[in-house]
Amino acid sequence: MRRMAVLLIVVVATALASTAGTAKAGLITGLLGGGCGATAPIFAPWGDWAGYYFAPNGGFESGSAGWTLGGGAAVVTQGNEPWFLAGFGSHALAIPKGGSASINVCYGLTYPGVRFFAAGQGGPATIHVRVYSRSLLGLLSVLDGGTFTTDQKWQPSPKISTLFSALAAPLGTKSMQLQFTVESGTAQIDDLFVDPLLVRS
C-alpha cells in the first residue's frame, strides 16, 4: 500500500512538472514568437544545414494568394525551381524591373532569416529584399535585407537576415512583411522558406 502511494506521488509530480514545462514553453513562445511550423534542412544540398519552414503559398501554387503584387509582377506557369523542394509544382513569380511583391510571414526572435530560389528570365536580374515590422508605438522598422544578382539558372538566394526587424518589433509580434523588388532584368522567385536560427553555412 505504501509503495503504491509513493508511486502515485511520483506520477503526480511528474505530470505537474510536465505541465509546468509546457506552460513555460508556451510562455516563451508567446513572448518570442515562433511556433510557425515544422522545419527541415531544405538547403542541405548547398551546405546549409539550418532548418526552414515553408512560407504559406511560398511556391505560388495557389496563384498570388497571400501576396501583394505591383509593377507588373505576376504568377507564371513557365517556371518552377527544378529541385521541387516544396513538393511538385508548376508555378513561380515573375517580377520585371520596377516591380514588387510582398508577403506577411510568421516569425519571432527565434525565426530571424529567410531564403528562396531565384532565376533571371532571359538574362541576369538583380533582386532587392526589404523587411518591414512595427514597434509598440506603431513606428515602422525597415531592414535592408540586401541586393543580389542571379543569372538565368535557378539557384538558392543568399540568407536574408530579418533579426534586426524582429528585435525592433514588440515582444510577441508574430508576423512581418517581406518585400521583393527588382532593380534590373526580370526575376523569377519560387519556394520561400524561413530559417529559425539563421545558422550560417
XYZ file of N, CA, C and O in Angstrom:
804
model
N 0.833 -1.200 0.000
C 0.000 0.000 0.000
C 0.868 1.250 0.000
O 0.629 2.213 -0.721
N 1.910 1.195 0.873
C 2.812 2.345 0.963
C 3.541 2.559 -0.349
O 3.729 3.679 -0.813
N 3.950 1.428 -0.964
C 4.655 1.512 -2.251
C 3.755 2.131 -3.318
O 4.185 2.939 -4.131
N 2.469 1.781 -3.316
C 1.533 2.335 -4.288
C 1.340 3.833 -4.078
O 1.244 4.608 -5.031
N 1.333 4.246 -2.812
C 1.180 5.678 -2.504
C 2.369 6.465 -3.012
O 2.236 7.552 -3.578
N 3.564 5.903 -2.792
C 4.786 6.571 -3.274
C 4.775 6.668 -4.784
O 5.118 7.699 -5.372
N 4.352 5.576 -5.430
C 4.286 5.552 -6.893
C 3.310 6.610 -7.407
O 3.571 7.316 -8.373
N 2.153 6.747 -6.723
C 1.161 7.732 -7.109
C 1.709 9.145 -6.986
O 1.508 9.995 -7.849
N 2.450 9.409 -5.916
C 3.058 10.734 -5.703
C 4.052 11.045 -6.815
O 4.092 12.152 -7.353
N 4.857 10.060 -7.194
C 5.852 10.245 -8.265
C 5.159 10.556 -9.578
O 5.559 11.450 -10.328
N 4.079 9.828 -9.891
C 3.340 10.042 -11.143
C 2.748 11.440 -11.174
O 2.844 12.153 -12.175
N 2.132 11.869 -10.062
C 1.526 13.205 -9.998
C 2.583 14.278 -10.134
O 2.416 15.267 -10.857
N 3.719 14.106 -9.435
C 4.803 15.097 -9.509
C 5.345 15.208 -10.935
O 5.627 16.297 -11.426
N 5.480 14.069 -11.599
C 5.969 14.069 -12.984
C 5.000 14.802 -13.898
O 5.391 15.593 -14.757
N 3.701 14.559 -13.698
C 2.686 15.217 -14.518
C 2.698 16.720 -14.296
O 2.594 17.510 -15.233
N 2.827 17.139 -13.037
C 2.871 18.572 -12.733
C 4.094 19.228 -13.347
O 4.029 20.338 -13.886
N 5.240 18.537 -13.275
C 6.466 19.077 -13.864
C 6.320 19.212 -15.361
O 6.741 20.199 -15.971
N 5.678 18.195 -15.981
C 5.467 18.249 -17.429
C 4.552 19.401 -17.800
O 4.801 20.133 -18.761
N 3.482 19.596 -17.013
C 2.549 20.696 -17.275
C 3.230 22.040 -17.115
O 3.062 22.951 -17.923
N 4.049 22.165 -16.067
C 4.776 23.416 -15.832
C 5.741 23.690 -16.969
O 5.891 24.822 -17.437
N 6.400 22.600 -17.436
C 7.342 22.768 -18.552
C 6.635 23.215 -19.809
O 7.110 24.086 -20.534
N 5.452 22.623 -20.061
C 4.667 23.008 -21.236
C 4.205 24.447 -21.137
O 4.254 25.204 -22.108
N 3.746 24.842 -19.937
C 3.296 26.220 -19.735
C 4.443 27.200 -19.929
O 4.295 28.257 -20.542
N 5.624 26.826 -19.409
C 6.802 27.688 -19.552
C 7.181 27.828 -21.014
O 7.476 28.920 -21.504
N 7.158 26.698 -21.735
C 7.484 26.728 -23.168
C 6.479 27.585 -23.919
O 6.829 28.351 -24.815
N 5.181 27.465 -23.536
C 4.151 28.279 -24.180
C 4.355 29.754 -23.927
O 4.160 30.584 -24.808
N 4.766 30.102 -22.690
C 5.012 31.498 -22.347
C 6.176 32.050 -23.152
O 6.110 33.142 -23.706
N 7.250 31.258 -23.243
C 8.423 31.701 -24.008
C 8.061 31.895 -25.467
O 8.414 32.894 -26.090
N 7.296 30.929 -26.036
C 6.881 31.057 -27.431
C 6.008 32.290 -27.625
O 6.128 33.006 -28.614
N 5.130 32.567 -26.640
C 4.267 33.733 -26.733
C 5.038 35.031 -26.731
O 4.680 35.987 -27.417
N 6.110 35.083 -25.950
C 6.904 36.302 -25.862
C 7.834 36.483 -27.047
O 8.010 37.579 -27.569
N 8.462 35.398 -27.454
C 9.468 35.493 -28.502
C 8.909 35.273 -29.896
O 9.577 35.532 -30.888
N 7.661 34.800 -29.986
C 7.118 34.461 -31.292
C 7.587 33.073 -31.678
O 8.107 32.331 -30.865
N 7.415 32.746 -32.929
C 7.798 31.416 -33.376
C 6.584 30.509 -33.421
O 5.452 30.957 -33.472
N 6.820 29.195 -33.350
C 5.721 28.260 -33.482
C 5.085 28.366 -34.850
O 3.866 28.261 -34.996
N 5.922 28.573 -35.863
C 5.410 28.883 -37.197
C 5.236 27.661 -38.088
O 4.668 27.769 -39.163
N 5.713 26.517 -37.658
C 5.580 25.328 -38.487
C 6.791 24.424 -38.368
O 7.833 24.821 -37.844
N 6.647 23.205 -38.849
C 7.743 22.240 -38.816
C 8.876 22.693 -39.725
O 8.642 23.293 -40.778
N 10.094 22.432 -39.300
C 11.261 22.828 -40.091
C 12.031 21.609 -40.596
O 11.912 20.517 -40.053
N 12.809 21.826 -41.643
C 13.647 20.777 -42.217
C 14.854 21.441 -42.894
O 14.768 22.594 -43.316
N 15.979 20.730 -42.995
C 17.183 21.298 -43.632
C 17.068 21.307 -45.155
O 17.771 20.594 -45.871
N 16.174 22.124 -45.663
C 15.854 22.184 -47.091
C 17.087 22.460 -47.952
O 17.241 21.911 -49.038
N 17.975 23.336 -47.459
C 19.112 23.761 -48.281
C 20.387 22.964 -47.991
O 21.479 23.400 -48.340
N 20.245 21.787 -47.383
C 21.408 20.943 -47.094
C 22.246 20.618 -48.333
O 23.468 20.561 -48.246
N 21.625 20.407 -49.517
C 22.456 20.121 -50.702
C 23.433 21.241 -51.040
O 24.389 21.025 -51.776
N 23.189 22.434 -50.496
C 24.084 23.577 -50.742
C 24.915 23.910 -49.512
O 25.446 25.001 -49.374
N 25.033 22.937 -48.598
C 25.886 23.115 -47.424
C 25.262 23.917 -46.302
O 25.953 24.320 -45.370
N 23.958 24.137 -46.347
C 23.252 24.912 -45.321
C 22.361 23.934 -44.550
O 21.349 23.474 -45.054
N 22.770 23.643 -43.298
C 22.068 22.622 -42.523
C 21.004 23.197 -41.598
O 20.441 22.487 -40.775
N 20.718 24.472 -41.713
C 19.676 25.078 -40.878
C 18.310 24.523 -41.248
O 18.073 24.131 -42.387
N 17.406 24.497 -40.281
C 16.038 24.081 -40.542
C 15.205 25.268 -41.008
O 15.366 26.378 -40.501
N 14.325 25.037 -41.962
C 13.452 26.085 -42.501
C 12.015 25.595 -42.504
O 11.766 24.410 -42.701
N 11.065 26.517 -42.322
C 9.673 26.162 -42.566
C 9.230 26.839 -43.862
O 9.754 27.883 -44.250
N 8.273 26.229 -44.537
C 7.802 26.712 -45.829
C 6.758 27.796 -45.610
O 5.764 27.593 -44.912
N 6.972 28.970 -46.206
C 6.026 30.078 -46.061
C 4.707 29.729 -46.752
O 4.698 29.033 -47.768
N 3.573 30.205 -46.215
C 2.278 29.939 -46.851
C 2.260 30.407 -48.309
O 2.610 31.544 -48.601
N 1.896 29.514 -49.205
C 1.913 29.779 -50.651
C 3.266 30.301 -51.105
O 3.357 31.127 -52.012
N 4.316 29.784 -50.477
C 5.669 30.206 -50.843
C 6.098 29.699 -52.201
O 7.111 30.149 -52.743
N 5.332 28.754 -52.778
C 5.653 28.224 -54.099
C 4.704 28.701 -55.178
O 4.803 28.245 -56.322
N 3.753 29.574 -54.819
C 2.813 30.193 -55.774
C 1.905 29.202 -56.469
O 1.351 29.490 -57.527
N 1.722 28.025 -55.875
C 0.829 27.044 -56.481
C -0.639 27.449 -56.300
O -1.524 26.892 -56.946
N -0.881 28.408 -55.400
C -2.238 28.948 -55.229
C -2.331 30.337 -55.841
O -3.061 31.207 -55.359
N -1.574 30.556 -56.901
C -1.563 31.857 -57.565
C -0.918 32.911 -56.682
O 0.101 32.652 -56.055
N -1.537 34.070 -56.608
C -0.968 35.161 -55.817
C -1.599 35.264 -54.432
O -1.397 36.261 -53.734
N -2.340 34.248 -54.001
C -2.995 34.271 -52.692
C -1.974 34.539 -51.588
O -0.941 33.859 -51.503
N -2.252 35.536 -50.759
C -1.358 35.878 -49.657
C -0.269 36.862 -50.031
O 0.453 37.349 -49.165
N -0.133 37.166 -51.307
C 0.887 38.085 -51.806
C 0.241 39.373 -52.311
O -0.883 39.361 -52.795
N 0.988 40.467 -52.221
C 0.582 41.732 -52.830
C 1.568 42.029 -53.944
O 2.776 42.152 -53.699
N 1.070 42.101 -55.174
C 1.937 42.278 -56.342
C 1.748 43.667 -56.945
O 0.643 44.216 -56.920
N 2.824 44.228 -57.507
C 2.740 45.531 -58.141
C 3.762 45.670 -59.249
O 4.724 44.899 -59.345
N 3.556 46.656 -60.116
C 4.534 46.953 -61.157
C 4.713 45.873 -62.191
O 5.808 45.708 -62.744
N 3.658 45.103 -62.448
C 3.749 44.068 -63.474
C 4.143 42.697 -62.962
O 4.253 41.748 -63.750
N 4.361 42.541 -61.651
C 4.691 41.221 -61.098
C 3.487 40.297 -61.265
O 2.343 40.714 -61.089
N 3.744 39.034 -61.610
C 2.646 38.098 -61.851
C 3.119 36.667 -61.651
O 4.311 36.355 -61.834
N 2.183 35.806 -61.266
C 2.483 34.382 -61.145
C 2.438 33.766 -62.536
O 1.512 34.019 -63.310
N 3.464 32.976 -62.871
C 3.561 32.367 -64.200
C 3.684 30.853 -64.065
O 4.017 30.331 -63.006
N 3.409 30.160 -65.170
C 3.496 28.702 -65.167
C 4.646 28.193 -66.022
O 4.766 26.999 -66.238
N 5.495 29.112 -66.500
C 6.607 28.691 -67.362
C 7.841 28.268 -66.568
O 8.846 27.906 -67.151
N 7.780 28.354 -65.244
C 8.993 28.033 -64.492
C 8.690 27.565 -63.083
O 7.682 27.934 -62.491
N 9.558 26.716 -62.584
C 9.485 26.249 -61.201
C 10.894 25.821 -60.840
O 11.610 25.264 -61.676
N 11.312 26.088 -59.597
C 12.669 25.649 -59.247
C 12.768 24.139 -59.469
O 11.848 23.397 -59.122
N 13.850 23.676 -60.083
C 13.912 22.302 -60.587
C 14.078 21.198 -59.553
O 13.964 20.028 -59.890
N 14.348 21.558 -58.280
C 14.538 20.525 -57.261
C 13.222 20.158 -56.568
O 13.168 19.179 -55.848
N 12.182 20.966 -56.773
C 10.862 20.721 -56.185
C 10.958 20.462 -54.682
O 10.372 19.525 -54.156
N 11.715 21.305 -53.983
C 11.949 21.092 -52.561
C 10.716 21.334 -51.703
O 10.669 20.899 -50.557
N 9.718 22.010 -52.237
C 8.468 22.204 -51.506
C 7.391 21.269 -52.040
O 6.215 21.432 -51.754
N 7.805 20.277 -52.817
C 6.855 19.382 -53.469
C 6.708 19.760 -54.929
O 7.124 20.832 -55.356
N 6.100 18.870 -55.705
C 5.960 19.127 -57.130
C 5.120 20.374 -57.363
O 4.109 20.596 -56.703
N 5.563 21.216 -58.304
C 4.827 22.431 -58.623
C 5.098 22.865 -60.043
O 5.989 22.337 -60.716
N 4.332 23.843 -60.506
C 4.493 24.329 -61.872
C 4.409 25.852 -61.958
O 4.312 26.401 -63.039
N 4.451 26.539 -60.797
C 4.299 27.984 -60.785
C 5.510 28.678 -60.153
O 6.224 28.092 -59.348
N 5.698 29.923 -60.534
C 6.725 30.777 -59.946
C 6.243 32.213 -60.077
O 5.241 32.490 -60.756
N 6.934 33.123 -59.435
C 6.588 34.538 -59.517
C 7.583 35.241 -60.426
O 8.797 35.098 -60.254
N 7.097 35.993 -61.412
C 7.958 36.782 -62.296
C 7.796 38.251 -61.933
O 6.677 38.761 -61.871
N 8.920 38.922 -61.688
C 8.903 40.341 -61.329
C 9.791 41.107 -62.304
O 11.005 40.887 -62.334
N 9.226 42.005 -63.105
C 10.043 42.803 -64.026
C 10.739 43.947 -63.282
O 10.432 44.220 -62.111
N 11.646 44.612 -63.957
C 12.327 45.772 -63.365
C 11.279 46.778 -62.891
O 10.356 47.116 -63.615
N 11.432 47.236 -61.651
C 10.484 48.187 -61.081
C 9.283 47.546 -60.414
O 8.509 48.217 -59.744
N 9.121 46.236 -60.586
C 8.003 45.531 -59.978
C 8.294 45.141 -58.542
O 9.438 45.218 -58.067
N 7.260 44.703 -57.833
C 7.428 44.329 -56.434
C 6.453 43.235 -56.040
O 5.413 43.031 -56.678
N 6.799 42.535 -54.977
C 5.929 41.514 -54.396
C 6.160 41.504 -52.897
O 7.305 41.585 -52.443
N 5.069 41.429 -52.120
C 5.181 41.438 -50.661
C 4.338 40.325 -50.068
O 3.306 39.938 -50.612
N 4.792 39.808 -48.914
C 4.053 38.776 -48.198
C 4.309 38.940 -46.706
O 5.409 39.330 -46.295
N 3.299 38.659 -45.893
C 3.470 38.625 -44.440
C 3.786 37.196 -44.032
O 3.105 36.258 -44.460
N 4.824 37.027 -43.208
C 5.197 35.694 -42.758
C 5.284 35.664 -41.239
O 5.535 36.678 -40.592
N 5.055 34.496 -40.681
C 5.185 34.279 -39.251
C 6.659 34.351 -38.858
O 7.530 33.881 -39.585
N 6.919 34.959 -37.725
C 8.291 34.977 -37.233
C 8.298 35.244 -35.741
O 7.272 35.521 -35.115
N 9.459 35.155 -35.156
C 9.697 35.523 -33.775
C 11.181 35.751 -33.658
O 11.915 35.674 -34.639
N 11.650 36.025 -32.445
C 13.093 36.222 -32.285
C 13.868 34.953 -32.596
O 15.073 34.977 -32.785
N 13.147 33.825 -32.630
C 13.807 32.572 -32.998
C 13.622 32.249 -34.481
O 13.981 31.183 -34.938
N 13.045 33.183 -35.233
C 12.843 32.975 -36.672
C 13.388 34.181 -37.437
O 12.632 34.962 -37.995
N 14.713 34.385 -37.450
C 15.222 35.652 -37.994
C 15.794 35.627 -39.400
O 16.605 36.474 -39.738
N 15.440 34.703 -40.252
C 16.023 34.721 -41.589
C 15.140 34.058 -42.630
O 14.280 33.242 -42.301
N 15.341 34.418 -43.896
C 14.577 33.814 -44.979
C 15.509 33.441 -46.126
O 16.615 33.973 -46.254
N 15.038 32.510 -46.950
C 15.789 32.096 -48.124
C 14.801 31.573 -49.158
O 13.735 31.051 -48.804
N 15.142 31.677 -50.434
C 14.236 31.266 -51.504
C 15.059 30.918 -52.731
O 16.292 30.956 -52.707
N 14.390 30.563 -53.821
C 15.063 30.263 -55.081
C 14.794 31.380 -56.068
O 13.699 31.955 -56.090
N 15.788 31.698 -56.883
C 15.637 32.791 -57.840
C 16.352 32.466 -59.145
O 17.312 31.689 -59.178
N 15.865 33.070 -60.222
C 16.486 32.935 -61.542
C 16.157 34.173 -62.359
O 15.124 34.816 -62.152
N 17.048 34.525 -63.280
C 16.770 35.608 -64.200
C 16.003 35.077 -65.395
O 16.228 33.945 -65.832
N 15.081 35.854 -65.899
C 14.286 35.431 -67.056
C 14.836 36.113 -68.303
O 14.701 37.313 -68.477
N 15.493 35.322 -69.146
C 16.080 35.885 -70.360
C 17.405 36.596 -70.134
O 17.946 37.214 -71.039
N 17.958 36.505 -68.935
C 19.219 37.163 -68.622
C 19.327 37.389 -67.126
O 18.424 37.039 -66.364
N 20.431 37.979 -66.664
C 20.599 38.235 -65.223
C 19.529 39.193 -64.694
O 18.969 40.002 -65.436
N 19.267 39.101 -63.402
C 18.313 40.001 -62.741
C 18.840 40.335 -61.350
O 19.479 39.498 -60.703
N 18.576 41.553 -60.910
C 19.025 41.998 -59.587
C 17.818 42.178 -58.677
O 16.891 42.924 -59.000
N 17.834 41.484 -57.554
C 16.709 41.462 -56.612
C 17.096 42.182 -55.326
O 18.190 41.983 -54.793
N 16.183 43.006 -54.830
C 16.388 43.730 -53.578
C 15.333 43.270 -52.586
O 14.146 43.225 -52.923
N 15.753 42.945 -51.368
C 14.832 42.458 -50.342
C 14.790 43.449 -49.180
O 15.824 43.909 -48.703
N 13.568 43.786 -48.725
C 13.378 44.621 -47.542
C 12.437 43.899 -46.580
O 11.585 43.125 -46.995
N 12.610 44.190 -45.289
C 11.780 43.587 -44.251
C 11.130 44.697 -43.443
O 11.801 45.628 -43.007
N 9.801 44.611 -43.242
C 9.052 45.630 -42.520
C 8.406 45.019 -41.274
O 7.811 43.942 -41.339
N 8.505 45.728 -40.145
C 7.770 45.347 -38.941
C 7.431 46.623 -38.181
O 8.009 47.685 -38.444
N 6.490 46.522 -37.239
C 6.060 47.713 -36.490
C 6.338 47.558 -34.999
O 6.181 46.481 -34.443
N 6.730 48.660 -34.359
C 7.016 48.672 -32.933
C 5.733 48.848 -32.141
O 4.645 49.023 -32.708
N 5.833 48.834 -30.810
C 4.676 49.026 -29.944
C 3.999 50.366 -30.195
O 2.794 50.508 -30.017
N 4.782 51.379 -30.600
C 4.240 52.707 -30.846
C 3.746 52.865 -32.284
O 3.349 53.946 -32.696
N 3.807 51.796 -33.047
C 3.348 51.855 -34.426
C 4.400 52.365 -35.392
O 4.125 52.575 -36.569
N 5.624 52.576 -34.880
C 6.695 53.064 -35.746
C 7.170 51.939 -36.657
O 7.370 50.805 -36.209
N 7.361 52.266 -37.895
C 7.762 51.266 -38.880
C 9.262 51.031 -38.824
O 10.055 51.969 -38.842
N 9.632 49.764 -38.738
C 11.038 49.378 -38.793
C 11.303 48.768 -40.162
O 10.575 47.869 -40.599
N 12.295 49.279 -40.860
C 12.621 48.774 -42.187
C 14.055 48.258 -42.187
O 14.985 48.991 -41.850
N 14.227 47.014 -42.530
C 15.560 46.423 -42.633
C 15.885 46.193 -44.101
O 15.085 45.608 -44.835
N 17.036 46.673 -44.515
C 17.503 46.405 -45.878
C 18.123 45.015 -45.876
O 19.210 44.808 -45.343
N 17.401 44.066 -46.457
C 17.884 42.693 -46.471
C 19.011 42.456 -47.455
O 19.648 41.409 -47.436
N 19.235 43.415 -48.349
C 20.338 43.279 -49.282
C 19.900 43.098 -50.724
O 18.724 42.877 -51.023
N 20.870 43.200 -51.602
C 20.653 43.078 -53.041
C 21.582 42.003 -53.586
O 22.729 41.898 -53.157
N 21.083 41.190 -54.484
C 21.944 40.193 -55.127
C 21.497 39.990 -56.561
O 20.356 40.272 -56.922
N 22.413 39.516 -57.374
C 22.133 39.273 -58.793
C 22.125 37.774 -59.068
O 22.994 37.037 -58.591
N 21.131 37.328 -59.815
C 21.021 35.923 -60.188
C 21.088 35.809 -61.710
O 20.673 36.727 -62.424
N 21.640 34.704 -62.192
C 21.674 34.514 -63.646
C 20.446 33.730 -64.082
O 19.478 33.614 -63.332
N 20.459 33.174 -65.288
C 19.274 32.510 -65.829
C 18.998 31.149 -65.196
O 17.913 30.608 -65.354
N 19.967 30.606 -64.482
C 19.772 29.302 -63.855
C 19.204 29.483 -62.452
O 19.624 30.365 -61.715
N 18.261 28.614 -62.081
C 17.716 28.646 -60.737
C 18.823 28.384 -59.722
O 19.663 27.510 -59.933
N 18.809 29.138 -58.640
C 19.783 28.953 -57.575
C 19.200 29.462 -56.257
O 18.304 30.308 -56.251
N 19.693 28.935 -55.127
C 19.226 29.446 -53.839
C 19.708 30.879 -53.636
O 20.819 31.236 -54.043
N 18.878 31.693 -53.020
C 19.282 33.059 -52.688
C 20.281 33.025 -51.539
O 20.396 32.018 -50.836
N 20.981 34.128 -51.316
C 21.762 34.235 -50.072
C 20.799 34.223 -48.888
O 19.593 34.421 -49.052
N 21.327 34.027 -47.688
C 20.492 34.115 -46.498
C 20.180 35.578 -46.218
O 21.072 36.409 -46.179
N 18.907 35.868 -46.046
C 18.462 37.231 -45.772
C 18.103 37.316 -44.295
O 17.152 36.690 -43.837
N 18.870 38.077 -43.511
C 18.606 38.192 -42.080
C 17.467 39.159 -41.811
O 17.442 40.274 -42.327
N 16.523 38.723 -40.965
C 15.432 39.593 -40.528
C 15.543 39.869 -39.031
O 14.620 40.379 -38.406
N 16.682 39.548 -38.439
C 16.833 39.630 -36.990
C 16.616 41.036 -36.446
O 15.943 41.231 -35.446
N 17.173 42.051 -37.104
C 17.062 43.397 -36.557
C 15.625 43.902 -36.594
O 15.184 44.627 -35.705
N 14.874 43.518 -37.619
C 13.461 43.879 -37.647
C 12.724 43.168 -36.522
O 11.834 43.724 -35.883
N 13.100 41.922 -36.238
C 12.466 41.189 -35.145
C 12.758 41.865 -33.815
O 11.895 41.989 -32.953
N 13.989 42.332 -33.624
C 14.354 42.993 -32.382
C 13.651 44.327 -32.227
O 13.349 44.767 -31.120
N 13.371 44.998 -33.347
C 12.714 46.304 -33.293
C 11.216 46.178 -33.060
O 10.561 47.121 -32.642
N 10.668 44.998 -33.333
C 9.231 44.782 -33.171
C 8.929 44.444 -31.712
O 9.810 44.045 -30.964
N 7.664 44.605 -31.273
C 7.306 44.286 -29.891
C 7.391 42.796 -29.622
O 7.200 41.982 -30.524
N 7.681 42.436 -28.365
C 7.688 41.034 -27.992
C 6.314 40.434 -28.271
O 5.289 41.041 -27.986
N 6.306 39.236 -28.808
C 5.052 38.573 -29.106
C 4.528 38.843 -30.498
O 3.591 38.204 -30.932
N 5.119 39.803 -31.241
C 4.691 40.045 -32.611
C 4.962 38.786 -33.431
O 6.019 38.188 -33.317
N 3.998 38.386 -34.245
C 4.096 37.103 -34.916
C 4.225 37.195 -36.431
O 4.236 36.190 -37.105
N 4.299 38.412 -36.982
C 4.437 38.485 -38.426
C 5.222 39.717 -38.841
O 5.343 40.681 -38.090
N 5.787 39.634 -40.003
C 6.481 40.768 -40.607
C 6.259 40.677 -42.104
O 5.860 39.641 -42.634
N 6.512 41.776 -42.793
C 6.316 41.797 -44.235
C 7.649 41.756 -44.956
O 8.559 42.512 -44.637
N 7.737 40.848 -45.915
C 8.908 40.778 -46.790
C 8.534 41.416 -48.111
O 7.473 41.123 -48.666
N 9.406 42.284 -48.631
C 9.157 42.909 -49.923
C 10.308 42.618 -50.869
O 11.471 42.815 -50.521
N 9.971 42.132 -52.055
C 10.953 41.841 -53.094
C 10.751 42.834 -54.233
O 9.643 42.963 -54.752
N 11.804 43.534 -54.612
C 11.744 44.417 -55.775
C 12.874 44.036 -56.718
O 13.874 43.441 -56.304
N 12.713 44.377 -57.989
C 13.727 44.034 -58.993
C 14.300 45.322 -59.574
O 13.560 46.183 -60.048
N 15.614 45.440 -59.511
C 16.292 46.655 -59.956
C 16.756 46.580 -61.402
O 16.946 47.604 -62.051
N 16.961 45.360 -61.904
C 17.332 45.198 -63.315
C 16.927 43.826 -63.792
O 16.895 42.868 -63.019
N 16.573 43.731 -65.070
C 16.132 42.470 -65.639
C 14.753 42.068 -65.139
O 14.018 42.866 -64.573
N 14.410 40.815 -65.383
C 13.172 40.235 -64.872
C 13.549 39.008 -64.060
O 14.247 38.127 -64.554
N 13.107 38.976 -62.809
C 13.473 37.880 -61.908
C 12.305 36.934 -61.703
O 11.143 37.343 -61.729
N 12.631 35.673 -61.508
C 11.643 34.697 -61.087
C 12.003 34.246 -59.677
O 13.185 34.024 -59.361
N 10.994 34.123 -58.835
C 11.174 33.699 -57.442
C 10.269 32.501 -57.189
O 9.142 32.447 -57.675
N 10.767 31.551 -56.405
C 9.965 30.371 -56.097
C 10.387 29.817 -54.739
O 11.529 30.011 -54.294
N 9.477 29.137 -54.069
C 9.714 28.389 -52.840
C 10.432 29.208 -51.761
O 11.634 29.079 -51.535
N 9.664 30.037 -51.082
C 10.156 30.879 -49.996
C 10.123 30.112 -48.683
O 9.095 29.564 -48.300
N 11.260 30.095 -47.973
C 11.380 29.406 -46.691
C 11.895 30.376 -45.628
O 12.600 31.324 -45.928
N 11.545 30.090 -44.367
C 12.006 30.902 -43.241
C 12.903 30.049 -42.360
O 12.559 28.915 -41.998
N 14.064 30.599 -42.000
C 15.095 29.923 -41.215
C 14.947 30.300 -39.740
O 15.013 31.475 -39.407
N 14.747 29.330 -38.837
C 14.513 29.666 -37.440
C 15.715 30.176 -36.668
O 15.561 30.904 -35.708
N 16.916 29.808 -37.050
C 18.085 30.159 -36.252
C 19.152 30.944 -37.009
O 20.154 31.323 -36.440
N 18.948 31.196 -38.277
C 19.920 31.876 -39.122
C 21.320 31.278 -38.962
O 22.293 31.964 -38.693
N 21.413 29.968 -39.055
C 22.695 29.279 -38.961
C 23.460 29.532 -40.242
O 22.963 29.289 -41.342
N 24.647 30.044 -40.138
C 25.426 30.370 -41.349
C 26.235 29.166 -41.784
O 26.855 28.485 -40.981
N 26.243 28.917 -43.105
C 26.999 27.791 -43.640
C 28.445 28.197 -43.800
O 28.785 29.360 -43.755
